[in-house]
CSV table of C-alpha atoms and ligand atoms in Angstrom, one decimal:
chain,number,residue,atom,x,y,z
A,1,MET,CA,0.2,-0.1,0.3
A,2,ARG,CA,0.9,3.6,-0.6
A,3,TYR,CA,1.6,6.0,2.2
A,4,ARG,CA,-1.0,8.2,0.6
A,5,GLU,CA,-3.8,5.4,0.9
A,6,GLU,CA,-2.1,4.5,4.6
A,7,PHE,CA,-2.2,7.8,6.2
A,8,ILE,CA,-4.7,9.9,4.7
A,9,VAL,CA,-7.6,10.7,7.1
A,10,LYS,CA,-10.6,9.5,5.5
A,11,PRO,CA,-13.8,11.8,5.5
A,12,GLY,CA,-15.8,11.6,7.9
A,13,ALA,CA,-13.8,9.2,9.8
A,14,LYS,CA,-13.2,9.7,14.0
A,15,LEU,CA,-9.3,10.0,14.7
A,16,HIS,CA,-7.7,9.0,17.4
A,17,LEU,CA,-4.4,10.3,17.8
A,18,ASP,CA,-3.6,8.3,20.5
A,19,GLN,CA,-3.9,5.0,18.8
A,20,ILE,CA,-1.6,5.8,15.9
A,21,ASP,CA,2.7,4.8,16.6
A,22,PRO,CA,4.4,8.0,16.0
A,23,ALA,CA,7.6,5.6,16.3
A,24,TYR,CA,6.1,3.7,13.0
A,25,LYS,CA,8.4,3.0,10.3
A,26,GLY,CA,6.1,1.6,7.8
A,27,ARG,CA,7.5,-1.4,5.2
A,28,HIS,CA,10.6,0.0,6.0
A,29,GLU,CA,13.8,-1.6,8.2
A,30,SER,CA,16.5,1.1,8.4
A,31,HIS,CA,17.5,5.2,7.0
A,32,ASP,CA,20.3,3.2,4.9
A,33,LYS,CA,17.4,0.7,3.8
A,34,ALA,CA,14.8,3.1,2.9
A,35,ALA,CA,17.7,5.2,1.3
A,36,PRO,CA,17.3,4.7,-2.2
A,37,GLU,CA,13.1,4.4,-2.2
A,38,ILE,CA,13.9,8.6,-0.8
A,39,ALA,CA,16.4,9.2,-3.6
A,40,ALA,CA,13.7,8.0,-6.3
A,41,SER,CA,11.0,10.0,-4.9
A,42,LEU,CA,12.7,13.2,-4.8
A,43,GLU,CA,13.9,12.6,-8.3
A,44,GLN,CA,10.3,12.2,-9.5
A,45,MET,CA,9.2,15.3,-7.1
A,46,ASP,CA,11.9,17.2,-9.5
A,47,ARG,CA,10.2,16.1,-12.7
A,48,LEU,CA,6.7,16.7,-11.8
A,49,GLN,CA,7.6,20.1,-10.0
A,50,ASN,CA,9.3,21.0,-13.4
A,51,LEU,CA,6.0,19.6,-15.3
A,52,LEU,CA,3.8,22.0,-12.9
A,53,TYR,CA,5.7,24.9,-14.0
A,54,ALA,CA,5.8,24.1,-18.0
A,55,ASP,CA,2.1,23.0,-17.5
A,56,GLY,CA,0.9,26.4,-15.5
A,57,ASN,CA,-2.6,25.6,-15.3
A,58,GLN,CA,-1.8,24.4,-11.3
A,59,SER,CA,-0.6,24.4,-8.6
A,60,LEU,CA,0.3,22.8,-5.0
A,61,LEU,CA,-0.5,24.1,-1.4
A,62,VAL,CA,1.6,21.9,0.8
A,63,VAL,CA,0.2,23.0,4.6
A,64,LEU,CA,2.7,21.9,7.3
A,65,GLN,CA,1.3,22.0,10.8
A,66,ALA,CA,2.6,20.0,14.5
A,67,LEU,CA,4.0,20.7,17.8
A,68,ASP,CA,7.2,22.0,18.5
A,69,ALA,CA,10.1,20.6,17.5
A,70,ALA,CA,8.1,17.5,15.3
A,71,GLY,CA,9.7,18.6,12.1
A,72,LYS,CA,8.3,21.0,10.0
A,73,ASP,CA,11.8,22.9,9.3
A,74,GLY,CA,13.5,19.7,8.8
A,75,VAL,CA,10.5,18.3,6.2
A,76,ILE,CA,11.1,22.0,4.2
A,77,ARG,CA,14.7,21.5,4.0
A,78,HIS,CA,14.0,17.8,2.8
A,79,LEU,CA,11.6,18.8,0.0
A,80,PHE,CA,14.0,21.3,-0.8
A,81,THR,CA,16.7,19.1,-2.0
A,82,GLY,CA,13.7,17.3,-4.6
A,83,MET,CA,12.3,20.9,-6.1
A,84,ASN,CA,13.9,23.7,-8.1
A,85,PRO,CA,14.0,26.7,-5.6
A,86,GLN,CA,12.5,28.8,-8.8
A,87,GLY,CA,9.5,27.2,-8.4
A,88,VAL,CA,9.0,26.6,-4.5
A,89,ARG,CA,7.9,28.9,-2.1
A,90,VAL,CA,8.0,28.8,1.9
A,91,VAL,CA,5.9,30.7,4.1
A,92,GLY,CA,5.8,30.9,7.7
A,93,PHE,CA,3.1,32.1,9.6
A,94,LYS,CA,3.9,33.5,13.5
A,95,GLN,CA,1.3,35.4,15.7
A,96,PRO,CA,-0.9,37.6,13.2
A,97,SER,CA,1.2,41.5,13.2
A,98,ALA,CA,-1.9,44.0,14.4
A,99,GLU,CA,-2.6,45.0,10.7
A,100,GLU,CA,-2.9,40.9,10.0
A,101,ARG,CA,-5.5,41.1,13.4
A,102,ALA,CA,-7.6,43.3,11.6
A,103,HIS,CA,-8.4,41.2,9.0
A,104,ASP,CA,-10.3,38.4,8.6
A,105,PHE,CA,-8.6,35.0,9.6
A,106,LEU,CA,-8.1,33.9,5.8
A,107,TRP,CA,-6.7,37.4,4.5
A,108,ARG,CA,-2.8,36.4,4.9
A,109,VAL,CA,-3.3,32.7,4.3
A,110,HIS,CA,-5.3,33.5,0.3
A,111,GLN,CA,-2.6,36.8,-0.1
A,112,ASN,CA,0.2,34.0,0.0
A,113,ALA,CA,-1.9,31.4,-1.8
A,114,PRO,CA,0.2,29.2,-4.8
A,115,ALA,CA,0.2,31.0,-8.3
A,116,ARG,CA,-0.4,29.2,-11.0
A,117,GLY,CA,2.6,26.7,-11.7
A,118,GLU,CA,3.9,27.1,-8.0
A,119,VAL,CA,4.5,24.8,-5.2
A,120,VAL,CA,3.7,26.9,-1.9
A,121,ILE,CA,4.2,25.4,1.6
A,122,TYR,CA,2.9,26.6,4.4
A,123,ASN,CA,4.7,26.5,7.3
A,124,ARG,CA,2.0,27.0,10.0
A,125,SER,CA,-1.3,27.7,8.6
A,126,HIS,CA,-4.7,29.3,8.7
A,127,TYR,CA,-4.8,26.2,11.3
A,128,GLU,CA,-3.0,27.9,13.9
A,129,ASP,CA,-6.6,29.8,14.2
A,130,VAL,CA,-8.1,26.6,15.5
A,131,LEU,CA,-5.7,25.0,17.3
A,132,VAL,CA,-3.5,27.4,19.7
A,133,VAL,CA,-6.1,30.1,19.1
A,134,ARG,CA,-8.4,27.9,20.6
A,135,VAL,CA,-6.0,26.0,23.4
A,136,HIS,CA,-5.0,29.2,25.0
A,137,GLU,CA,-8.4,30.6,24.5
A,138,LEU,CA,-7.6,33.6,22.3
A,139,VAL,CA,-10.5,34.0,20.6
A,140,PRO,CA,-14.2,32.5,22.2
A,141,ARG,CA,-15.8,28.9,21.0
A,142,LYS,CA,-18.5,30.4,19.0
A,143,THR,CA,-15.7,32.3,16.8
A,144,TRP,CA,-12.8,29.0,16.4
A,145,SER,CA,-15.9,26.5,16.1
A,146,ARG,CA,-17.3,28.1,13.2
A,147,ARG,CA,-13.6,28.7,11.3
A,148,TYR,CA,-14.4,24.9,10.5
A,149,ASP,CA,-17.0,25.4,7.4
A,150,LEU,CA,-14.6,29.1,6.3
A,151,ILE,CA,-11.9,27.1,5.8
A,152,ASN,CA,-13.7,24.0,3.8
A,153,ASP,CA,-15.1,26.9,2.0
A,154,PHE,CA,-11.9,28.4,1.4
A,155,GLU,CA,-10.1,25.4,0.4
A,156,ARG,CA,-12.5,24.4,-1.7
A,157,MET,CA,-12.3,27.8,-3.7
A,158,LEU,CA,-8.9,27.1,-4.1
A,159,VAL,CA,-9.0,24.1,-5.5
A,160,ALA,CA,-11.4,25.1,-7.5
A,161,ASN,CA,-9.2,27.3,-9.3
A,162,GLY,CA,-6.8,24.8,-9.7
A,163,THR,CA,-5.1,24.4,-6.6
A,164,ARG,CA,-4.2,21.2,-5.3
A,165,ILE,CA,-4.0,20.4,-1.3
A,166,LEU,CA,-2.2,18.6,0.8
A,167,LYS,CA,-2.0,18.6,4.6
A,168,PHE,CA,0.4,17.0,7.1
A,169,TYR,CA,0.4,16.2,10.8
A,170,LEU,CA,4.0,15.4,12.2
A,171,HIS,CA,2.9,13.0,15.1
A,172,ILE,CA,5.8,12.9,17.7
A,173,SER,CA,5.2,11.7,20.8
A,174,PRO,CA,5.9,14.2,24.1
A,175,SER,CA,9.0,11.8,25.1
A,176,GLU,CA,10.6,12.3,21.5
A,177,GLN,CA,9.6,16.5,21.8
A,178,LEU,CA,11.2,16.0,25.0
A,179,ASP,CA,14.6,14.4,23.7
A,180,ARG,CA,14.7,17.3,21.4
A,181,PHE,CA,14.7,20.0,23.5
A,182,LYS,CA,17.6,18.4,25.1
A,183,GLN,CA,19.5,17.4,22.0
A,184,ARG,CA,18.8,22.1,21.2
A,185,LEU,CA,19.9,22.3,24.2
A,186,ASP,CA,23.5,20.4,24.2
A,187,ASP,CA,23.9,22.2,20.4
A,188,PRO,CA,25.2,25.7,20.5
A,189,GLN,CA,24.0,25.5,17.0
A,190,ARG,CA,20.3,25.4,18.2
A,191,GLN,CA,20.1,26.8,21.7
A,192,TRP,CA,18.7,29.7,20.6
A,193,LYS,CA,15.9,28.5,19.5
A,194,ILE,CA,15.2,27.1,23.1
A,195,SER,CA,12.9,29.0,25.7
A,196,GLU,CA,10.4,28.7,28.5
A,197,SER,CA,7.6,28.5,26.6
A,198,ASP,CA,8.1,25.5,25.1
A,199,TYR,CA,8.2,23.4,27.8
A,200,ASP,CA,5.1,25.5,29.2
A,201,GLU,CA,3.6,24.3,26.1
A,202,ARG,CA,4.0,20.7,26.9
A,203,LYS,CA,1.2,21.3,29.9
A,204,LEU,CA,-1.1,21.4,26.8
A,205,TRP,CA,-0.6,18.6,24.8
A,206,PRO,CA,-3.6,17.4,25.6
A,207,LYS,CA,-5.6,20.4,24.7
A,208,TYR,CA,-3.6,20.1,21.9
A,209,ILE,CA,-4.3,16.7,20.6
A,210,GLU,CA,-8.0,17.3,20.9
A,211,ALA,CA,-7.8,20.5,18.8
A,212,TYR,CA,-5.5,19.0,16.3
A,213,GLN,CA,-8.5,16.1,16.1
A,214,ASP,CA,-11.6,17.9,15.8
A,215,ALA,CA,-9.5,20.3,13.3
A,216,ILE,CA,-8.6,17.4,11.2
A,217,GLU,CA,-11.5,15.6,11.4
A,218,HIS,CA,-13.9,18.7,10.7
A,219,THR,CA,-11.3,20.0,7.9
A,220,SER,CA,-10.1,16.3,5.9
A,221,ASN,CA,-12.1,15.9,2.5
A,222,ASP,CA,-11.0,14.4,-1.0
A,223,THR,CA,-10.4,17.8,-2.3
A,224,ALA,CA,-8.1,18.5,0.7
A,225,PRO,CA,-6.9,15.6,2.4
A,226,TRP,CA,-5.2,15.8,5.9
A,227,PHE,CA,-2.5,13.1,6.5
A,228,VAL,CA,-1.2,11.9,9.7
A,229,ILE,CA,2.6,11.5,9.4
A,230,PRO,CA,4.5,9.0,12.1
A,231,ALA,CA,7.4,11.3,13.1
A,232,ASN,CA,9.4,9.9,15.2
A,233,HIS,CA,12.0,8.8,12.5
A,234,LYS,CA,12.9,12.0,10.9
A,235,TRP,CA,13.8,9.6,7.6
A,236,PHE,CA,10.1,7.9,7.8
A,237,ARG,CA,8.7,11.4,7.8
A,238,ASN,CA,10.7,12.5,4.8
A,239,LEU,CA,10.1,9.4,3.2
A,240,ALA,CA,6.3,9.7,3.4
A,241,ILE,CA,6.0,13.0,2.7
A,242,ALA,CA,7.9,13.0,-0.3
A,243,GLU,CA,6.2,10.0,-1.7
A,244,ILE,CA,2.5,11.2,-1.1
A,245,ILE,CA,3.5,14.4,-2.7
A,246,SER,CA,5.1,12.7,-5.8
A,247,ASP,CA,2.1,10.3,-6.0
A,248,THR,CA,-0.4,13.2,-5.7
A,249,MET,CA,1.5,15.5,-8.3
A,250,ASP,CA,1.2,12.1,-10.8
A,251,GLY,CA,-2.1,12.2,-10.5
A,252,MET,CA,-2.0,15.7,-11.8
A,253,GLY,CA,-2.3,15.2,-15.3
A,254,LEU,CA,0.3,17.3,-15.6
A,255,LYS,CA,1.7,18.3,-19.2
A,256,LEU,CA,4.5,19.8,-21.6
A,257,PRO,CA,2.8,22.8,-23.2
A,258,SER,CA,3.0,21.9,-27.1
A,259,PRO,CA,5.5,24.4,-28.6
A,260,ARG,CA,4.2,27.7,-29.8
A,261,VAL,CA,6.2,28.0,-32.9
A,262,ASP,CA,7.0,25.7,-36.4
A,263,LEU,CA,9.5,23.7,-35.0
A,264,ALA,CA,10.5,22.8,-38.5
A,265,GLU,CA,10.5,26.1,-39.0
A,266,ILE,CA,12.6,27.3,-37.0
A,267,ARG,CA,15.3,24.8,-37.6
A,268,LYS,CA,15.6,25.8,-40.8
A,269,LYS,CA,15.4,29.4,-41.0
A,270,TYR,CA,18.2,29.6,-37.9
A,271,HIS,CA,20.1,26.3,-38.0
A,272,ALA,CA,20.4,25.2,-40.9
A,273,ALA,CA,23.6,27.5,-41.7
A,274,ALA,CA,25.1,25.9,-38.7
A,275,ASP,CA,24.2,22.5,-39.5
A,276,GLU,CA,26.0,23.2,-42.5
A,277,HIS,CA,29.3,23.7,-40.7
A,278,ALA,CA,29.0,21.3,-38.1
A,279,PRO,CA,31.8,18.7,-37.5
A,280,THR,CA,30.3,15.8,-39.1
A,281,LYS,CA,30.5,12.9,-36.9
A,282,ARG,CA,32.6,10.3,-36.9
B,301,AMP,P1,7.6,29.4,15.2
B,301,AMP,O1,6.8,28.2,13.8
B,301,AMP,O2,8.0,28.2,15.9
B,301,AMP,O3,8.5,30.1,14.6
B,301,AMP,O4,6.0,29.7,16.6
B,301,AMP,C1,6.0,30.2,15.8
B,301,AMP,C2,4.2,30.7,16.7
B,301,AMP,O5,2.9,32.0,16.3
B,301,AMP,C3,4.0,29.8,17.5
B,301,AMP,O6,4.0,30.1,18.8
B,301,AMP,C4,2.4,29.5,16.3
B,301,AMP,O7,2.1,29.2,17.4
B,301,AMP,C5,1.8,31.1,16.5
B,301,AMP,N1,1.1,31.4,15.9
B,301,AMP,C6,0.9,31.1,14.4
B,301,AMP,N2,0.0,31.0,14.1
B,301,AMP,C7,-0.9,32.0,14.9
B,301,AMP,C8,-2.5,32.8,15.1
B,301,AMP,N3,-2.7,32.4,14.4
B,301,AMP,N4,-2.6,32.5,16.4
B,301,AMP,C9,-1.9,33.1,17.6
B,301,AMP,N5,-0.9,32.3,17.6
B,301,AMP,C10,-0.1,32.6,16.5
B,302,MG,MG1,9.0,26.8,17.0
């Protein structure tokens, strides 16, 4: 079975994150054994991304959501090894600015949606407005609970306009998160990332899980599915996401546009003389 089918959250299904093993490795035993498959997915993705750009009619939006240290940045770095940076854009969503807060919650998100031919990766997204906002009670329940429908409408509109949407939740265990925080503590290159609030947020873990489950259940649908990716093993997380993205792009019916000129004509007009002077092949 492909990971696309295995990890998709079926529309209307109940999601029980506590029953999904964050350390799952699927059909793979180790990173070493999986390496050729990872390379193949990246190669395929590279080819399809060029095609997406050349085709110029559709676009791809990848949404990454997760708790801290689950690997959003790592996924982005990995995906870029399989795509031409000219056709990919990463958009990070932090706490909204005063200007952003003065608008509806989708305003800043819509502005950054992909143009035709483009791949955009959201590092956090409009889902923060039903996650952190709910957990920290930044708006009343009445407000965030209405947002699922608004999100579905918004995403449906993007899809109708030619955008494919893939939404990934990177699923790690609390102990894996603590290990990663500890690694940051011991790594001078990453100590700057640490704040005490990261540790405080861990107390809210069950509330975040509840918020994620609700959000994913309400907004996983055929046109914009959610995938829950076991993410304790970084290589497995990267492999699964690359496979899902390349399988999806493969199904988008992308094709090279036909040439806009008469090739024979162009050849005759500009290359006939050059051909005469070309060195003869031995
Ligand atoms: P980071 O991704 O680690 O740089 O952190 C960005 C922070 O911004 C996270 O703590 C998010 O929860 C927070 N954030 C993102 N979007 C929103 C939002 N709409 N409302 C409140 N906080 C947000
Ligand atoms: Mg962070």
